[in-house]
mmCIF file of C-alpha atoms and ligand atoms in Angstrom:
data_model
loop_
_atom_site.group_PDB
_atom_site.id
_atom_site.type_symbol
_atom_site.label_atom_id
_atom_site.label_comp_id
_atom_site.label_asym_id
_atom_site.label_seq_id
_atom_site.Cartn_x
_atom_site.Cartn_y
_atom_site.Cartn_z
ATOM 1 C CA MET A 659 121.561 95.313 107.873
ATOM 2 C CA ARG A 660 118.438 96.258 105.661
ATOM 3 C CA HIS A 661 117.538 94.547 102.445
ATOM 4 C CA PHE A 662 115.292 96.078 99.755
ATOM 5 C CA LEU A 663 112.697 93.505 99.156
ATOM 6 C CA THR A 664 109.616 95.473 98.921
ATOM 7 C CA LEU A 665 108.176 98.986 100.133
ATOM 8 C CA ARG A 666 106.110 97.115 102.578
ATOM 9 C CA ASP A 667 109.481 97.214 105.075
ATOM 10 C CA PHE A 668 110.251 100.883 104.439
ATOM 11 C CA SER A 669 108.660 103.788 106.296
ATOM 12 C CA LYS A 670 107.484 107.112 104.495
ATOM 13 C CA GLU A 671 110.532 108.972 105.647
ATOM 14 C CA GLU A 672 112.793 106.172 104.666
ATOM 15 C CA ILE A 673 111.414 106.122 101.181
ATOM 16 C CA LEU A 674 111.638 109.954 100.802
ATOM 17 C CA ASP A 675 115.019 109.758 102.127
ATOM 18 C CA ILE A 676 116.153 107.361 99.365
ATOM 19 C CA LEU A 677 114.755 109.537 96.909
ATOM 20 C CA ASP A 678 116.471 112.566 98.364
ATOM 21 C CA LEU A 679 119.807 110.907 97.712
ATOM 22 C CA ALA A 680 118.867 109.904 94.265
ATOM 23 C CA ILE A 681 118.024 113.418 93.469
ATOM 24 C CA GLU A 682 121.281 114.732 94.716
ATOM 25 C CA ILE A 683 123.347 111.826 93.098
ATOM 26 C CA LYS A 684 121.273 112.746 89.758
ATOM 27 C CA LYS A 685 122.360 116.536 90.208
ATOM 28 C CA ASP A 686 125.930 115.350 90.720
ATOM 29 C CA PHE A 687 125.750 113.024 87.796
ATOM 30 C CA ASN A 688 124.399 115.987 85.669
ATOM 31 C CA GLN A 689 127.125 118.173 86.931
ATOM 32 C CA LYS A 690 129.774 115.531 86.100
ATOM 33 C CA LYS A 691 130.779 115.388 89.978
ATOM 34 C CA PRO A 692 131.975 112.239 91.113
ATOM 35 C CA THR A 693 129.858 110.248 93.738
ATOM 36 C CA PRO A 694 132.333 107.468 95.204
ATOM 37 C CA PHE A 695 129.581 106.522 97.860
ATOM 38 C CA MET A 696 130.536 102.920 97.123
ATOM 39 C CA SER A 697 134.407 102.969 96.625
ATOM 40 C CA ASP A 698 135.555 99.481 95.833
ATOM 41 C CA LYS A 699 132.474 97.554 96.794
ATOM 42 C CA ILE A 700 131.184 94.879 94.697
ATOM 43 C CA LEU A 701 127.651 94.321 93.622
ATOM 44 C CA ALA A 702 126.578 90.868 92.499
ATOM 45 C CA MET A 703 123.692 90.948 90.051
ATOM 46 C CA ILE A 704 121.907 87.646 89.785
ATOM 47 C CA PHE A 705 119.203 87.084 86.914
ATOM 48 C CA GLU A 706 116.837 84.307 86.635
ATOM 49 C CA LYS A 707 114.859 86.626 84.048
ATOM 50 C CA ASN A 708 115.908 88.651 81.162
ATOM 51 C CA SER A 709 116.455 92.184 81.879
ATOM 52 C CA THR A 710 117.515 95.486 79.940
ATOM 53 C CA ARG A 711 116.930 98.375 81.944
ATOM 54 C CA THR A 712 117.672 96.792 85.710
ATOM 55 C CA ARG A 713 120.807 95.175 84.494
ATOM 56 C CA VAL A 714 122.256 98.443 82.757
ATOM 57 C CA SER A 715 121.234 100.701 85.641
ATOM 58 C CA PHE A 716 122.491 98.809 88.191
ATOM 59 C CA GLU A 717 125.934 97.951 86.537
ATOM 60 C CA ALA A 718 126.333 101.429 85.307
ATOM 61 C CA GLY A 719 125.109 102.658 88.807
ATOM 62 C CA ILE A 720 127.723 100.685 90.998
ATOM 63 C CA TYR A 721 130.414 101.804 88.326
ATOM 64 C CA GLN A 722 129.435 105.511 89.070
ATOM 65 C CA LEU A 723 129.459 104.795 92.823
ATOM 66 C CA GLY A 724 133.053 103.890 92.564
ATOM 67 C CA GLY A 725 132.379 100.064 92.857
ATOM 68 C CA ILE A 726 132.116 96.983 90.644
ATOM 69 C CA GLY A 727 129.063 95.114 89.203
ATOM 70 C CA MET A 728 129.139 91.399 88.508
ATOM 71 C CA PHE A 729 126.471 90.340 86.290
ATOM 72 C CA LEU A 730 125.317 86.352 86.999
ATOM 73 C CA SER A 731 122.974 84.973 84.467
ATOM 74 C CA SER A 732 121.343 81.904 86.222
ATOM 75 C CA LYS A 733 122.052 80.038 83.005
ATOM 76 C CA ASP A 734 125.846 80.391 83.834
ATOM 77 C CA ILE A 735 125.886 79.767 87.297
ATOM 78 C CA GLN A 736 125.055 76.538 89.460
ATOM 79 C CA LEU A 737 121.748 77.969 90.496
ATOM 80 C CA GLY A 738 120.358 77.239 87.243
ATOM 81 C CA ARG A 739 121.379 73.469 87.739
ATOM 82 C CA GLY A 740 119.450 73.468 90.827
ATOM 83 C CA GLU A 741 121.778 74.530 93.471
ATOM 84 C CA PRO A 742 119.674 75.586 96.541
ATOM 85 C CA ILE A 743 119.222 79.213 96.784
ATOM 86 C CA LYS A 744 120.377 79.396 100.357
ATOM 87 C CA ASP A 745 123.594 77.710 99.479
ATOM 88 C CA THR A 746 123.989 80.271 96.390
ATOM 89 C CA ALA A 747 123.180 83.084 99.021
ATOM 90 C CA ARG A 748 125.718 82.258 101.490
ATOM 91 C CA ALA A 749 128.458 81.531 99.051
ATOM 92 C CA ILE A 750 127.943 84.662 96.910
ATOM 93 C CA GLY A 751 127.275 86.609 100.007
ATOM 94 C CA SER A 752 130.610 85.912 101.500
ATOM 95 C CA MET A 753 132.411 87.404 98.600
ATOM 96 C CA VAL A 754 130.750 90.636 97.682
ATOM 97 C CA ASP A 755 129.146 93.586 99.462
ATOM 98 C CA MET A 756 125.591 93.484 98.104
ATOM 99 C CA ILE A 757 123.482 91.322 96.018
ATOM 100 C CA MET A 758 120.515 92.275 93.530
ATOM 101 C CA LEU A 759 118.357 89.347 92.712
ATOM 102 C CA ARG A 760 115.702 89.080 89.792
ATOM 103 C CA THR A 761 113.815 85.924 90.169
ATOM 104 C CA TYR A 762 110.475 84.277 90.151
ATOM 105 C CA SER A 763 108.499 83.403 93.252
ATOM 106 C CA HIS A 764 108.732 85.988 96.237
ATOM 107 C CA GLN A 765 109.552 83.651 98.544
ATOM 108 C CA ARG A 766 112.551 82.413 96.754
ATOM 109 C CA LEU A 767 113.850 86.103 97.070
ATOM 110 C CA GLU A 768 113.091 86.198 100.893
ATOM 111 C CA GLU A 769 114.807 82.850 101.248
ATOM 112 C CA PHE A 770 117.837 84.407 99.538
ATOM 113 C CA ALA A 771 117.797 87.359 101.604
ATOM 114 C CA GLN A 772 117.372 85.300 104.984
ATOM 115 C CA TYR A 773 120.679 83.449 104.234
ATOM 116 C CA SER A 774 122.569 86.313 102.563
ATOM 117 C CA PRO A 775 125.132 88.142 104.941
ATOM 118 C CA VAL A 776 124.948 91.151 102.765
ATOM 119 C CA PRO A 777 122.156 93.298 101.655
ATOM 120 C CA VAL A 778 119.791 92.197 98.919
ATOM 121 C CA ILE A 779 118.020 94.089 96.506
ATOM 122 C CA ASN A 780 114.729 92.687 94.682
ATOM 123 C CA GLY A 781 115.333 93.439 91.087
ATOM 124 C CA LEU A 782 111.844 92.039 90.340
ATOM 125 C CA SER A 783 109.961 89.090 91.739
ATOM 126 C CA ASP A 784 106.827 87.798 90.378
ATOM 127 C CA SER A 785 104.939 89.714 93.271
ATOM 128 C CA PHE A 786 107.034 92.958 93.279
ATOM 129 C CA HIS A 787 109.112 95.672 91.570
ATOM 130 C CA PRO A 788 110.046 98.160 94.153
ATOM 131 C CA THR A 789 113.222 99.576 92.515
ATOM 132 C CA GLN A 790 111.084 100.591 89.499
ATOM 133 C CA LEU A 791 108.679 102.442 91.656
ATOM 134 C CA LEU A 792 111.437 104.668 92.951
ATOM 135 C CA ALA A 793 112.197 105.551 89.632
ATOM 136 C CA ASP A 794 108.539 106.305 88.794
ATOM 137 C CA TYR A 795 108.199 108.299 91.735
ATOM 138 C CA LEU A 796 111.332 110.248 90.961
ATOM 139 C CA THR A 797 110.036 110.830 87.557
ATOM 140 C CA MET A 798 106.791 112.156 89.240
ATOM 141 C CA ILE A 799 108.594 114.561 91.284
ATOM 142 C CA GLU A 800 110.271 116.097 88.131
ATOM 143 C CA CYS A 801 107.013 116.479 86.680
ATOM 144 C CA GLY A 802 105.842 118.441 89.759
ATOM 145 C CA ILE A 803 103.309 115.506 90.744
ATOM 146 C CA TYR A 804 104.238 114.700 94.322
ATOM 147 C CA MET A 805 103.065 114.599 98.025
ATOM 148 C CA PRO A 806 104.023 118.246 99.631
ATOM 149 C CA GLU A 807 105.762 117.087 102.508
ATOM 150 C CA ARG A 808 109.421 117.659 101.137
ATOM 151 C CA LYS A 809 110.197 120.550 99.332
ATOM 152 C CA TYR A 810 111.762 120.009 95.713
ATOM 153 C CA ASN A 811 113.044 122.283 93.200
ATOM 154 C CA PHE A 812 110.161 121.140 91.029
ATOM 155 C CA PRO A 813 107.003 123.120 90.634
ATOM 156 C CA TYR A 814 104.162 121.674 92.575
ATOM 157 C CA ILE A 815 100.965 120.946 90.929
ATOM 158 C CA THR A 816 98.451 119.031 92.693
ATOM 159 C CA ASN A 817 97.940 115.937 95.038
ATOM 160 C CA PRO A 818 98.380 113.080 92.886
ATOM 161 C CA LYS A 819 96.149 110.789 92.000
ATOM 162 C CA VAL A 820 97.293 107.757 89.882
ATOM 163 C CA ALA A 821 95.358 105.389 87.822
ATOM 164 C CA TYR A 822 96.820 101.897 86.941
ATOM 165 C CA ILE A 823 95.261 100.151 84.118
ATOM 166 C CA GLY A 824 95.774 96.662 83.448
ATOM 167 C CA ASP A 825 97.110 93.344 84.849
ATOM 168 C CA GLY A 826 97.181 93.261 88.864
ATOM 169 C CA ASN A 827 100.809 92.032 88.773
ATOM 170 C CA ASN A 828 104.069 93.005 90.513
ATOM 171 C CA MET A 829 103.837 96.253 89.210
ATOM 172 C CA ALA A 830 100.097 96.874 90.375
ATOM 173 C CA ASN A 831 101.317 95.448 93.771
ATOM 174 C CA SER A 832 103.999 97.836 94.012
ATOM 175 C CA TRP A 833 102.005 100.930 93.099
ATOM 176 C CA LEU A 834 99.554 99.908 96.033
ATOM 177 C CA PHE A 835 102.696 99.843 98.277
ATOM 178 C CA LEU A 836 103.999 103.263 97.182
ATOM 179 C CA ALA A 837 100.605 105.087 97.239
ATOM 180 C CA ALA A 838 99.569 103.417 100.562
ATOM 181 C CA LYS A 839 102.921 104.354 102.233
ATOM 182 C CA LEU A 840 103.340 108.045 100.814
ATOM 183 C CA GLY A 841 99.653 108.829 100.882
ATOM 184 C CA PHE A 842 98.626 109.704 97.449
ATOM 185 C CA ASP A 843 95.435 108.127 95.862
ATOM 186 C CA ILE A 844 95.571 105.360 93.556
ATOM 187 C CA CYS A 845 92.759 103.474 91.503
ATOM 188 C CA ILE A 846 93.650 100.254 89.902
ATOM 189 C CA ALA A 847 91.295 99.037 86.892
ATOM 190 C CA SER A 848 91.989 95.384 86.107
ATOM 191 C CA PRO A 849 89.602 92.756 84.541
ATOM 192 C CA ARG A 850 87.675 90.651 87.208
ATOM 193 C CA ASP A 851 90.345 87.427 87.032
ATOM 194 C CA TYR A 852 93.235 89.726 87.149
ATOM 195 C CA MET A 853 92.966 92.072 90.083
ATOM 196 C CA PRO A 854 95.967 92.645 92.294
ATOM 197 C CA ASP A 855 96.512 90.139 95.212
ATOM 198 C CA ASN A 856 93.727 90.306 97.692
ATOM 199 C CA SER A 857 96.432 90.189 100.633
ATOM 200 C CA VAL A 858 98.437 93.025 99.059
ATOM 201 C CA VAL A 859 95.315 95.146 98.781
ATOM 202 C CA SER A 860 94.460 94.338 102.456
ATOM 203 C CA GLU A 861 97.983 95.367 103.524
ATOM 204 C CA ALA A 862 97.808 98.676 101.384
ATOM 205 C CA LEU A 863 94.618 99.356 103.072
ATOM 206 C CA GLU A 864 96.066 99.245 106.510
ATOM 207 C CA PHE A 865 99.137 101.431 105.465
ATOM 208 C CA ALA A 866 96.617 103.892 103.847
ATOM 209 C CA LYS A 867 94.867 104.479 107.220
ATOM 210 C CA GLN A 868 98.020 106.153 108.594
ATOM 211 C CA SER A 869 98.903 107.865 105.417
ATOM 212 C CA GLY A 870 95.571 109.139 104.235
ATOM 213 C CA ALA A 871 95.939 107.426 100.761
ATOM 214 C CA ASN A 872 92.602 106.589 98.875
ATOM 215 C CA ILE A 873 92.794 102.945 97.331
ATOM 216 C CA SER A 874 90.106 102.149 94.959
ATOM 217 C CA LEU A 875 89.666 99.117 92.527
ATOM 218 C CA THR A 876 87.697 98.801 89.449
ATOM 219 C CA HIS A 877 87.062 97.005 86.380
ATOM 220 C CA SER A 878 86.381 100.385 84.476
ATOM 221 C CA PRO A 879 89.575 101.983 83.133
ATOM 222 C CA GLN A 880 87.269 105.077 82.180
ATOM 223 C CA GLU A 881 86.414 105.487 86.012
ATOM 224 C CA ALA A 882 89.843 104.734 87.166
ATOM 225 C CA VAL A 883 91.255 107.806 85.061
ATOM 226 C CA LYS A 884 88.923 110.283 85.948
ATOM 227 C CA GLY A 885 90.855 113.119 87.694
ATOM 228 C CA ALA A 886 94.134 111.277 87.567
ATOM 229 C CA CYS A 887 97.464 112.971 87.046
ATOM 230 C CA VAL A 888 99.305 109.766 86.243
ATOM 231 C CA ILE A 889 98.306 107.183 84.162
ATOM 232 C CA THR A 890 100.238 103.933 84.052
ATOM 233 C CA THR A 891 100.051 100.230 82.922
ATOM 234 C CA ASP A 892 102.187 97.137 82.184
ATOM 235 C CA THR A 893 102.448 94.210 79.909
ATOM 236 C CA TRP A 894 99.199 91.860 80.095
ATOM 237 C CA ALA A 895 101.810 88.854 80.318
ATOM 238 C CA SER A 896 104.680 89.188 82.583
ATOM 239 C CA MET A 897 107.769 86.955 82.370
ATOM 240 C CA GLY A 898 106.797 83.536 82.986
ATOM 241 C CA GLN A 899 103.336 84.001 81.828
ATOM 242 C CA GLU A 900 104.179 83.427 77.969
ATOM 243 C CA ASP A 901 101.919 80.341 77.746
ATOM 244 C CA GLU A 902 98.807 82.554 79.009
ATOM 245 C CA LYS A 903 99.520 85.164 76.213
ATOM 246 C CA ASN A 904 96.606 84.486 73.977
ATOM 247 C CA ILE A 905 94.198 84.151 76.865
ATOM 248 C CA ARG A 906 95.291 87.358 78.348
ATOM 249 C CA GLU A 907 94.960 89.090 75.248
ATOM 250 C CA LYS A 908 91.262 88.340 74.888
ATOM 251 C CA ALA A 909 90.752 88.981 78.762
ATOM 252 C CA PHE A 910 92.039 92.520 78.619
ATOM 253 C CA GLN A 911 90.258 93.800 75.437
ATOM 254 C CA GLY A 912 89.061 97.273 76.300
ATOM 255 C CA TYR A 913 92.308 98.150 78.825
ATOM 256 C CA CYS A 914 94.340 99.532 76.256
ATOM 257 C CA VAL A 915 95.506 103.213 77.315
ATOM 258 C CA ASP A 916 94.896 105.217 74.143
ATOM 259 C CA ASP A 917 94.204 108.862 73.176
ATOM 260 C CA ALA A 918 90.514 108.204 74.049
ATOM 261 C CA LEU A 919 91.269 107.019 77.653
ATOM 262 C CA MET A 920 93.867 109.765 78.147
ATOM 263 C CA SER A 921 91.464 112.383 77.422
ATOM 264 C CA LEU A 922 89.254 111.361 80.342
ATOM 265 C CA ALA A 923 92.114 112.151 82.621
ATOM 266 C CA ASP A 924 93.551 115.560 83.917
ATOM 267 C CA GLU A 925 94.597 117.622 81.218
ATOM 268 C CA ASN A 926 98.045 117.614 82.445
ATOM 269 C CA ALA A 927 98.568 113.939 83.070
ATOM 270 C CA VAL A 928 101.456 112.280 82.336
ATOM 271 C CA PHE A 929 101.940 108.544 80.897
ATOM 272 C CA LEU A 930 104.316 106.008 82.563
ATOM 273 C CA HIS A 931 105.274 102.625 81.566
ATOM 274 C CA CYS A 932 108.012 100.503 83.349
ATOM 275 C CA PHE A 933 108.792 98.796 79.922
ATOM 276 C CA PRO A 934 109.190 96.792 77.967
ATOM 277 C CA ALA A 935 106.049 97.897 76.295
ATOM 278 C CA TYR A 936 103.523 96.218 73.644
ATOM 279 C CA ARG A 937 102.353 98.866 71.506
ATOM 280 C CA GLY A 938 98.752 98.099 70.517
ATOM 281 C CA GLN A 939 98.124 96.129 73.522
ATOM 282 C CA GLU A 940 98.187 97.665 76.884
ATOM 283 C CA VAL A 941 99.453 101.313 75.103
ATOM 284 C CA SER A 942 98.786 102.603 71.914
ATOM 285 C CA GLU A 943 101.815 103.651 69.770
ATOM 286 C CA SER A 944 100.414 107.416 69.950
ATOM 287 C CA VAL A 945 100.357 107.432 73.691
ATOM 288 C CA LEU A 946 103.626 105.793 74.371
ATOM 289 C CA GLU A 947 105.316 108.134 71.891
ATOM 290 C CA GLY A 948 103.241 111.079 72.656
ATOM 291 C CA SER A 949 103.615 114.607 74.342
ATOM 292 C CA GLN A 950 102.282 113.249 77.824
ATOM 293 C CA SER A 951 104.510 110.321 77.937
ATOM 294 C CA LYS A 952 107.444 110.384 80.346
ATOM 295 C CA VAL A 953 108.656 106.879 79.600
ATOM 296 C CA PHE A 954 112.075 107.256 78.377
ATOM 297 C CA GLN A 955 112.878 109.728 81.411
ATOM 298 C CA GLU A 956 111.270 107.243 83.557
ATOM 299 C CA ALA A 957 113.551 104.331 82.256
ATOM 300 C CA SER A 958 116.632 106.690 82.530
ATOM 301 C CA ASN A 959 115.612 107.608 86.281
ATOM 302 C CA ARG A 960 116.378 103.872 87.159
ATOM 303 C CA LEU A 961 119.954 104.787 87.031
ATOM 304 C CA HIS A 962 119.444 107.382 89.703
ATOM 305 C CA ALA A 963 117.047 105.647 91.950
ATOM 306 C CA HIS A 964 119.287 102.602 92.013
ATOM 307 C CA LYS A 965 122.392 104.683 93.090
ATOM 308 C CA GLY A 966 120.213 106.135 95.688
ATOM 309 C CA ILE A 967 119.118 102.634 96.759
ATOM 310 C CA MET A 968 122.473 101.320 97.081
ATOM 311 C CA THR A 969 124.108 104.325 98.665
ATOM 312 C CA TRP A 970 121.140 104.092 101.371
ATOM 313 C CA LEU A 971 121.480 100.444 102.029
ATOM 314 C CA HIS A 972 125.432 100.840 102.245
ATOM 315 C CA LYS A 973 124.966 103.703 104.618
ATOM 316 C CA ASN A 974 122.734 101.795 106.997
ATOM 317 C CA MET A 975 124.844 98.869 107.416
ATOM 318 C CA VAL A 976 125.991 98.471 110.831
HETATM 319 N N1 CP B 2007 111.350 97.895 83.794
HETATM 320 C C1 CP B 2007 112.217 97.039 83.771
HETATM 321 O O1 CP B 2007 112.566 96.369 84.838
HETATM 322 O O2 CP B 2007 112.811 96.611 82.648
HETATM 323 P P1 CP B 2007 113.776 95.616 82.189
HETATM 324 O O3 CP B 2007 112.973 94.070 82.560
HETATM 325 O O4 CP B 2007 114.410 95.857 81.096
HETATM 326 O O5 CP B 2007 115.105 95.452 83.254
HETATM 327 N N1 NVA B 2008 105.311 92.961 84.941
HETATM 328 C C1 NVA B 2008 106.510 92.805 84.164
HETATM 329 C C2 NVA B 2008 107.200 93.855 84.414
HETATM 330 C C3 NVA B 2008 108.632 93.956 83.446
HETATM 331 C C4 NVA B 2008 109.692 95.094 84.166
HETATM 332 C C5 NVA B 2008 106.806 91.512 84.281
HETATM 333 O O1 NVA B 2008 107.246 90.995 85.543
HETATM 334 O O2 NVA B 2008 107.426 90.975 83.227
#
């Protein structure tokens, strides 16, 4: 049985297999063909933090796969009153077929998975947001920006270089793992005190030795976007960091993805953002709403990516 906690635990072939499933399932969805790959299965979705896209895409996704989704806000279950995570994992896991958990520390997620008798999907932890990255890469494939190992029905432009501008957070960490596993280049530009975790960077560099990815870090957004065909960013204050909002706003001055920054990237570059987005902070209104922005295609791809992840995990249960 496999969990989906970080991309660290998946080989390049497995990541591409999940994406192939997502592409097939999206095609069927667009042609209104049924995809009953999880008939009568129950997905419990536990949220200790807010969500719009992750909740809706997993809930709609499991229904479209023939199963049922159960939304559990931690405010409403005993977890929110301090029940140990290992008790919750065993109790819920004995009644459902798969569990998605959005939580705070990544250790909490790992402990949950350790005790769960069914596959656990990371719906976001403080350290990683891997389901988002599969939707992001699916969007890149549809935009013709992907590694050439597999053939897709989308025109192929170039070997991707991704520039991530902003906080070295769960999204930055996840981008590092995706690039390192698949072998594309990535440059992360963050202020001095907000770089991605050293341990994640070191691990990514190890994976990159095998895949050939070029991984670089800088404090200069202008340097990062040079030659990049994907520009992406994320909020400066993630969930759980609300108290640091003011101090972070000051630290991140100069890190807004605006038209001037976009003009330094590849002329065909696309802009991605996992959402929720804060206009005038990490991204300007004109970039978010502009012609290079693929953010709503990216958001809707959560649905298809998640159906691919659930189907793959279900198929790989022994
Ligand atoms: N990108 C993302 O995970 O969005 P939500 O927080 O709305 O789920
Ligand atoms: N880094 C953000 C991502 C939200 C989807 C957060 O953790 O709040």
